[in-house]
Short mmCIF file of C-alpha atoms and ligand atoms in Angstrom, two decimals:
data_model
loop_
_atom_site.label_atom_id
_atom_site.label_comp_id
_atom_site.label_asym_id
_atom_site.label_seq_id
_atom_site.Cartn_x
_atom_site.Cartn_y
_atom_site.Cartn_z
CA MET N 1 -36.83 -39.56 16.56
CA THR N 2 -38.60 -35.83 16.17
CA THR N 3 -41.82 -36.00 14.28
CA HIS N 4 -42.30 -33.33 11.56
CA TRP N 5 -45.64 -32.66 9.87
CA ILE N 6 -45.05 -31.11 6.29
CA LEU N 7 -48.46 -29.50 4.88
CA GLY N 8 -48.17 -29.18 0.98
CA PRO N 9 -46.61 -31.49 -0.62
CA GLY N 10 -45.18 -29.53 -3.26
CA ALA N 11 -41.54 -29.66 -4.54
CA ILE N 12 -40.18 -28.09 -1.29
CA GLY N 13 -42.47 -29.96 0.59
CA ARG N 14 -41.31 -33.27 -1.01
CA LEU N 15 -37.76 -32.43 -0.82
CA LEU N 16 -38.42 -32.09 3.20
CA ALA N 17 -39.75 -35.31 3.51
CA HIS N 18 -37.24 -36.79 1.59
CA SER N 19 -34.32 -35.20 3.31
CA LEU N 20 -35.60 -35.30 6.75
CA SER N 21 -37.39 -38.91 6.66
CA PRO N 22 -33.87 -40.93 7.37
CA ILE N 23 -33.29 -38.66 10.55
CA ALA N 24 -37.09 -38.00 11.81
CA THR N 25 -40.58 -39.68 11.20
CA THR N 26 -42.17 -37.29 8.82
CA THR N 27 -45.56 -37.36 7.09
CA LEU N 28 -46.72 -35.29 4.28
CA LEU N 29 -49.97 -34.19 4.41
CA GLY N 30 -51.93 -32.89 1.00
CA ARG N 31 -55.89 -32.83 -0.29
CA ARG N 32 -54.99 -36.15 -2.97
CA SER N 33 -53.06 -39.16 -1.53
CA LEU N 34 -49.64 -39.62 -3.04
CA PRO N 35 -47.98 -43.11 -4.24
CA ALA N 36 -46.26 -44.46 -1.27
CA ARG N 37 -43.03 -45.23 -3.18
CA GLN N 38 -41.62 -41.74 -4.28
CA MET N 39 -38.36 -40.99 -6.18
CA LEU N 40 -35.79 -38.39 -5.24
CA THR N 41 -33.46 -37.28 -7.74
CA THR N 42 -30.20 -35.62 -6.26
CA PRO N 43 -28.57 -32.61 -7.64
CA GLU N 44 -25.58 -35.21 -8.45
CA GLY N 45 -28.04 -36.99 -10.80
CA GLU N 46 -28.58 -40.06 -8.30
CA GLN N 47 -31.97 -41.21 -8.54
CA ARG N 48 -33.56 -42.90 -5.03
CA VAL N 49 -36.91 -44.60 -4.70
CA VAL N 50 -37.64 -44.83 -0.94
CA PRO N 51 -41.11 -44.85 0.67
CA LEU N 52 -42.55 -41.82 2.24
CA ASN N 53 -45.12 -41.73 4.73
CA SER N 54 -48.25 -39.65 3.16
CA LEU N 55 -51.62 -39.13 4.39
CA THR N 56 -54.67 -36.77 2.87
CA ILE N 57 -56.16 -34.59 5.48
CA ALA N 58 -59.26 -36.15 5.89
CA GLN N 59 -57.13 -39.20 6.68
CA LEU N 60 -55.48 -37.26 9.30
CA ALA N 61 -58.49 -36.29 11.05
CA SER N 62 -59.81 -40.05 11.22
CA ASN N 63 -56.51 -41.27 12.64
CA PRO N 64 -54.31 -38.73 13.76
CA PRO N 65 -50.36 -39.82 13.85
CA GLU N 66 -47.92 -39.15 16.82
CA PRO N 67 -48.15 -35.33 17.69
CA PRO N 68 -45.49 -33.30 15.34
CA ALA N 69 -42.58 -31.44 17.25
CA PHE N 70 -42.85 -29.24 13.98
CA VAL N 71 -45.59 -28.68 11.10
CA HIS N 72 -43.68 -27.34 8.05
CA ILE N 73 -46.35 -25.24 5.79
CA THR N 74 -44.99 -25.56 2.40
CA THR N 75 -48.11 -24.74 0.27
CA LYS N 76 -48.47 -21.65 -1.87
CA ALA N 77 -48.53 -18.14 0.06
CA MET N 78 -52.20 -18.01 -1.13
CA VAL N 79 -53.41 -21.03 0.55
CA ALA N 80 -50.96 -21.12 3.54
CA GLU N 81 -53.48 -19.75 6.41
CA SER N 82 -56.59 -22.00 4.84
CA ALA N 83 -54.10 -25.30 4.92
CA LEU N 84 -53.30 -24.40 8.23
CA ALA N 85 -57.02 -24.22 9.28
CA GLY N 86 -57.66 -27.50 7.83
CA ILE N 87 -55.48 -29.22 10.10
CA THR N 88 -55.95 -27.36 13.39
CA ASP N 89 -58.27 -29.38 15.06
CA CYS N 90 -55.51 -32.09 14.93
CA ILE N 91 -52.98 -30.56 16.45
CA SER N 92 -51.63 -28.69 19.58
CA PRO N 93 -51.99 -24.61 19.81
CA ALA N 94 -48.56 -25.06 21.17
CA THR N 95 -46.92 -26.51 18.32
CA PRO N 96 -44.06 -24.77 16.40
CA LEU N 97 -45.26 -24.03 12.83
CA VAL N 98 -42.44 -23.65 10.13
CA LEU N 99 -43.44 -21.13 7.23
CA TRP N 100 -41.47 -21.53 3.73
CA GLN N 101 -43.78 -19.27 1.39
CA ASN N 102 -42.95 -16.85 -0.73
CA GLY N 103 -43.46 -12.97 -0.24
CA PHE N 104 -44.69 -11.25 2.83
CA LEU N 105 -48.37 -12.32 3.35
CA ALA N 106 -48.83 -15.47 5.13
CA GLN N 107 -45.93 -14.77 7.39
CA PRO N 108 -47.08 -11.80 9.71
CA ARG N 109 -50.65 -12.88 9.59
CA ILE N 110 -50.22 -16.46 10.96
CA THR N 111 -47.22 -15.07 13.65
CA GLN N 112 -50.05 -13.08 14.67
CA ALA N 113 -52.58 -15.67 14.92
CA TRP N 114 -51.16 -18.71 16.01
CA PRO N 115 -50.61 -19.40 19.73
CA GLY N 116 -47.48 -21.39 19.57
CA PRO N 117 -44.10 -20.52 17.91
CA VAL N 118 -43.87 -19.56 14.03
CA LEU N 119 -40.51 -19.57 12.48
CA CYS N 120 -40.24 -18.19 8.98
CA ALA N 121 -37.61 -19.92 6.10
CA THR N 122 -36.36 -18.43 3.11
CA THR N 123 -34.29 -20.89 0.82
CA THR N 124 -32.25 -21.17 -2.26
CA GLU N 125 -32.78 -24.94 -2.47
CA GLY N 126 -33.65 -25.72 -5.97
CA ALA N 127 -36.68 -28.39 -6.52
CA TYR N 128 -39.33 -29.24 -8.97
CA LEU N 129 -41.57 -31.96 -9.44
CA THR N 130 -41.69 -34.39 -11.88
CA GLY N 131 -45.19 -35.81 -11.27
CA ASP N 132 -47.15 -37.57 -8.31
CA ASP N 133 -44.16 -39.62 -7.32
CA GLY N 134 -41.10 -37.76 -8.17
CA VAL N 135 -39.19 -34.87 -7.01
CA VAL N 136 -35.91 -33.48 -8.74
CA HIS N 137 -33.26 -31.26 -6.07
CA ALA N 138 -31.93 -29.51 -8.99
CA GLY N 139 -29.50 -27.36 -7.11
CA HIS N 140 -27.91 -27.10 -3.23
CA GLY N 141 -28.77 -23.83 -1.85
CA HIS N 142 -29.30 -22.15 1.59
CA THR N 143 -31.78 -21.90 3.84
CA PHE N 144 -32.37 -19.01 6.80
CA VAL N 145 -34.43 -19.78 9.69
CA GLY N 146 -35.72 -17.29 12.38
CA ASP N 147 -39.04 -15.49 13.64
CA LEU N 148 -40.18 -12.07 13.06
CA HIS N 149 -40.23 -11.12 16.55
CA ASN N 150 -36.63 -12.93 17.39
CA GLN N 151 -38.39 -15.04 20.51
CA HIS N 152 -37.60 -18.16 19.53
CA GLY N 153 -33.73 -18.35 18.62
CA ALA N 154 -33.11 -21.56 20.62
CA LEU N 155 -35.95 -23.43 18.55
CA ALA N 156 -34.75 -21.81 15.37
CA GLU N 157 -31.23 -23.11 15.81
CA GLU N 158 -32.64 -26.61 16.55
CA LEU N 159 -34.54 -26.63 13.46
CA ALA N 160 -31.08 -25.20 11.48
CA GLN N 161 -29.40 -27.91 12.71
CA THR N 162 -31.93 -30.89 12.04
CA LEU N 163 -32.16 -29.27 8.41
CA THR N 164 -28.16 -29.01 8.26
CA GLN N 165 -28.23 -32.65 9.59
CA ALA N 166 -30.59 -33.68 6.89
CA GLY N 167 -28.43 -32.14 3.93
CA LEU N 168 -30.03 -29.15 3.38
CA ALA N 169 -27.69 -26.65 5.04
CA ALA N 170 -29.62 -24.03 6.89
CA THR N 171 -28.66 -20.97 9.55
CA LYS N 172 -30.27 -19.24 12.11
CA VAL N 173 -30.89 -15.79 11.84
CA CYS N 174 -31.95 -12.89 13.90
CA ASP N 175 -32.94 -10.78 10.55
CA ILE N 176 -35.40 -13.24 9.04
CA ARG N 177 -37.99 -10.39 8.10
CA GLN N 178 -35.28 -8.25 6.58
CA ARG N 179 -34.33 -11.16 4.34
CA LEU N 180 -38.19 -12.17 3.48
CA TRP N 181 -38.39 -8.70 2.42
CA GLN N 182 -35.08 -8.89 0.07
CA LYS N 183 -36.45 -12.07 -1.39
CA LEU N 184 -39.54 -10.11 -2.18
CA ALA N 185 -38.15 -7.20 -3.97
CA VAL N 186 -36.06 -9.51 -6.22
CA ASN N 187 -39.10 -11.61 -6.95
CA ALA N 188 -41.37 -8.29 -7.78
CA ALA N 189 -38.88 -7.29 -10.06
CA ILE N 190 -38.79 -10.63 -11.86
CA ASN N 191 -41.64 -12.65 -11.38
CA PRO N 192 -44.61 -10.60 -12.61
CA LEU N 193 -42.70 -9.27 -15.81
CA VAL N 194 -41.51 -12.53 -16.83
CA ALA N 195 -45.11 -13.97 -16.02
CA LEU N 196 -46.93 -11.36 -17.96
CA ASN N 197 -44.69 -11.44 -21.23
CA GLY N 198 -44.14 -15.29 -21.36
CA VAL N 199 -40.45 -15.17 -21.16
CA ARG N 200 -37.64 -16.84 -19.54
CA ASN N 201 -35.89 -14.76 -16.71
CA GLY N 202 -32.58 -13.87 -19.03
CA GLU N 203 -34.70 -12.49 -21.38
CA LEU N 204 -35.46 -9.13 -19.32
CA LEU N 205 -31.80 -8.21 -19.86
CA ASP N 206 -33.13 -7.12 -23.51
CA GLN N 207 -33.38 -3.91 -24.27
CA ALA N 208 -37.50 -4.36 -24.42
CA TYR N 209 -37.63 -5.25 -20.76
CA ALA N 210 -34.48 -3.69 -19.36
CA GLY N 211 -36.39 -0.14 -18.77
CA ARG N 212 -39.36 -1.84 -17.47
CA VAL N 213 -37.36 -3.91 -14.61
CA GLU N 214 -35.72 -0.50 -13.71
CA ALA N 215 -38.79 1.35 -13.36
CA VAL N 216 -40.33 -1.75 -10.97
CA VAL N 217 -37.28 -1.65 -8.81
CA LYS N 218 -37.05 2.15 -8.54
CA GLU N 219 -40.56 1.95 -6.76
CA VAL N 220 -39.84 -0.92 -4.88
CA ALA N 221 -35.84 0.60 -3.56
CA ALA N 222 -38.36 3.79 -2.06
CA ILE N 223 -40.67 1.07 -0.40
CA MET N 224 -37.82 -1.04 1.01
CA LEU N 225 -36.20 2.37 2.43
CA ALA N 226 -39.60 3.35 4.07
CA GLU N 227 -39.93 -0.02 5.34
CA GLY N 228 -36.56 -0.21 6.83
CA ILE N 229 -35.11 -2.91 4.68
CA ALA N 230 -31.47 -2.29 4.24
CA PRO N 231 -30.27 -2.24 0.71
CA PRO N 232 -28.24 -5.67 -0.28
CA ASN N 233 -24.70 -6.32 -0.13
CA ASP N 234 -24.37 -3.34 2.00
CA GLY N 235 -25.05 -0.97 -1.18
CA ASN N 236 -26.65 2.18 -1.61
CA GLY N 237 -30.33 2.64 -2.40
CA GLU N 238 -31.98 1.92 -5.96
CA GLY N 239 -28.58 1.18 -7.62
CA ALA N 240 -27.91 -1.72 -5.17
CA TRP N 241 -31.25 -2.75 -5.51
CA LEU N 242 -30.74 -3.02 -9.28
CA ALA N 243 -27.56 -4.80 -9.14
CA LEU N 244 -28.84 -7.16 -7.04
CA VAL N 245 -31.71 -7.99 -9.53
CA TRP N 246 -29.39 -8.08 -12.47
CA GLN N 247 -27.52 -10.43 -10.58
CA VAL N 248 -30.28 -12.67 -9.89
CA VAL N 249 -31.51 -12.74 -13.31
CA GLU N 250 -28.07 -13.58 -14.93
CA ASN N 251 -27.98 -16.61 -12.48
CA THR N 252 -31.19 -17.70 -13.08
CA ALA N 253 -31.25 -16.87 -16.62
CA ASN N 254 -32.42 -20.20 -18.29
CA ASN N 255 -35.26 -20.36 -15.27
CA LYS N 256 -38.98 -20.37 -16.33
CA ALA N 257 -40.36 -18.41 -12.64
CA SER N 258 -42.43 -19.34 -10.53
CA MET N 259 -45.23 -17.12 -11.67
CA LEU N 260 -44.82 -17.73 -15.36
CA GLN N 261 -44.97 -21.75 -14.02
CA ASP N 262 -48.43 -20.64 -12.47
CA VAL N 263 -49.47 -18.52 -15.51
CA GLU N 264 -48.86 -21.36 -18.31
CA ALA N 265 -50.64 -24.11 -15.84
CA LYS N 266 -53.51 -21.53 -15.45
CA ARG N 267 -53.15 -21.61 -11.66
CA PRO N 268 -53.52 -18.41 -9.63
CA THR N 269 -50.05 -16.67 -8.88
CA GLU N 270 -48.44 -15.27 -5.73
CA ARG N 271 -49.25 -11.61 -6.70
CA GLY N 272 -51.28 -11.35 -3.47
CA ALA N 273 -47.85 -12.18 -1.39
CA ILE N 274 -45.33 -10.24 -3.43
CA LEU N 275 -47.15 -7.44 -4.98
CA GLY N 276 -49.96 -7.09 -2.03
CA PRO N 277 -47.10 -6.12 0.46
CA LEU N 278 -45.45 -3.89 -1.65
CA ILE N 279 -48.68 -2.09 -2.61
CA GLU N 280 -50.27 -1.82 0.67
CA SER N 281 -46.67 -0.70 2.38
CA ALA N 282 -46.37 1.98 -0.45
CA GLN N 283 -49.88 3.30 0.28
CA ARG N 284 -49.39 3.35 3.65
CA HIS N 285 -46.06 5.52 3.14
CA GLY N 286 -47.65 7.64 0.64
CA LEU N 287 -45.50 6.08 -1.87
CA ALA N 288 -45.88 5.75 -5.92
CA CYS N 289 -46.63 2.30 -6.82
CA GLU N 290 -48.29 2.77 -10.25
CA VAL N 291 -45.84 0.29 -11.95
CA LEU N 292 -46.52 -2.58 -9.40
CA GLN N 293 -50.35 -1.69 -9.06
CA ALA N 294 -50.26 -1.72 -13.28
CA GLN N 295 -49.01 -5.12 -13.16
CA ASP N 296 -50.85 -6.34 -10.37
CA ASN N 297 -54.04 -5.35 -12.48
CA GLU N 298 -52.88 -7.21 -15.21
CA LEU N 299 -51.87 -10.24 -13.17
CA ALA N 300 -55.53 -10.14 -11.81
CA GLU N 301 -56.78 -10.08 -15.66
CA VAL N 302 -54.89 -12.72 -16.59
CA GLU N 303 -56.27 -15.05 -13.45
CA ALA N 304 -59.72 -13.55 -14.31
CA SER N 305 -59.33 -15.61 -17.72
CA PHE N 306 -58.52 -19.03 -16.13
O1 KPL R 1 -37.60 -16.72 -7.17
C1 KPL R 1 -37.78 -16.98 -8.29
C2 KPL R 1 -39.07 -17.50 -8.93
O2 KPL R 1 -38.92 -18.02 -9.80
O3 KPL R 1 -40.12 -17.29 -8.02
C3 KPL R 1 -36.67 -15.99 -8.89
C4 KPL R 1 -35.49 -15.46 -8.47
C5 KPL R 1 -37.51 -15.26 -9.76
C6 KPL R 1 -36.12 -17.06 -10.12
O4 KPL R 1 -36.57 -17.67 -11.06
#
């Protein structure tokens, strides 16, 4: 059996551990210890309580388990690099990493800094935690896996097959950079607005917000063009981006977006990984980004008040 370490026991980390553990040796790594018995609620409503192997970073250092074939980093984007730094003494620098973060911050930095292969994954699997011992797999999705420089196709294929076998449908792709930026574009149009206004995604359709969504998408579409990111669904420019954003808003109308959940829990948001790369790109290409910058400033103020 291959060995997978999962660094960051949040919802996606625990979903991965539950899914992989019947077919691979898995270890969940985090700062705090977790109850050994963990419950998974499947999308079909079935509840399964199973023992999952978990270790704190301190325990890992004193008693490292078998070297991993893959280390999945499933932390929030802002702490991915520091989390990796916490375990680098325990793994070979040739170990393949799999980055599951939102946005486009951790991926280029870790790809540049890590000597071994770095795969990136973007997923639409829906999952949320119900406490220290429970995760709900809210809905089936799809995961795309690839690396930013298309140098590790065979490894990406191996991982995609393993994930699929584990019940998480996955495909190896050669355009993971495009896919990460496309997801970032949608997140940028939805997350800051709902987080700053305390509303569910569907409320963005109201007149009070629709114009603001359009103003964000206008800036984002120009940045995507400059970055060479194709508009979604073979569409054209701003209109195609806006259509995708409205489609996601409708499909997730009842969702409390991840950034709103962070603000409500008084946690740092992923603004640095979502708005940060867009603002940086706009500045590099001499493009307007007043709306994105204003949202970033407002979110920074909100975070400072925590
Ligand atoms: O991915 C999301 C998130 O919450 O981060 C969206 C697409 C906004 C759905 O809620």
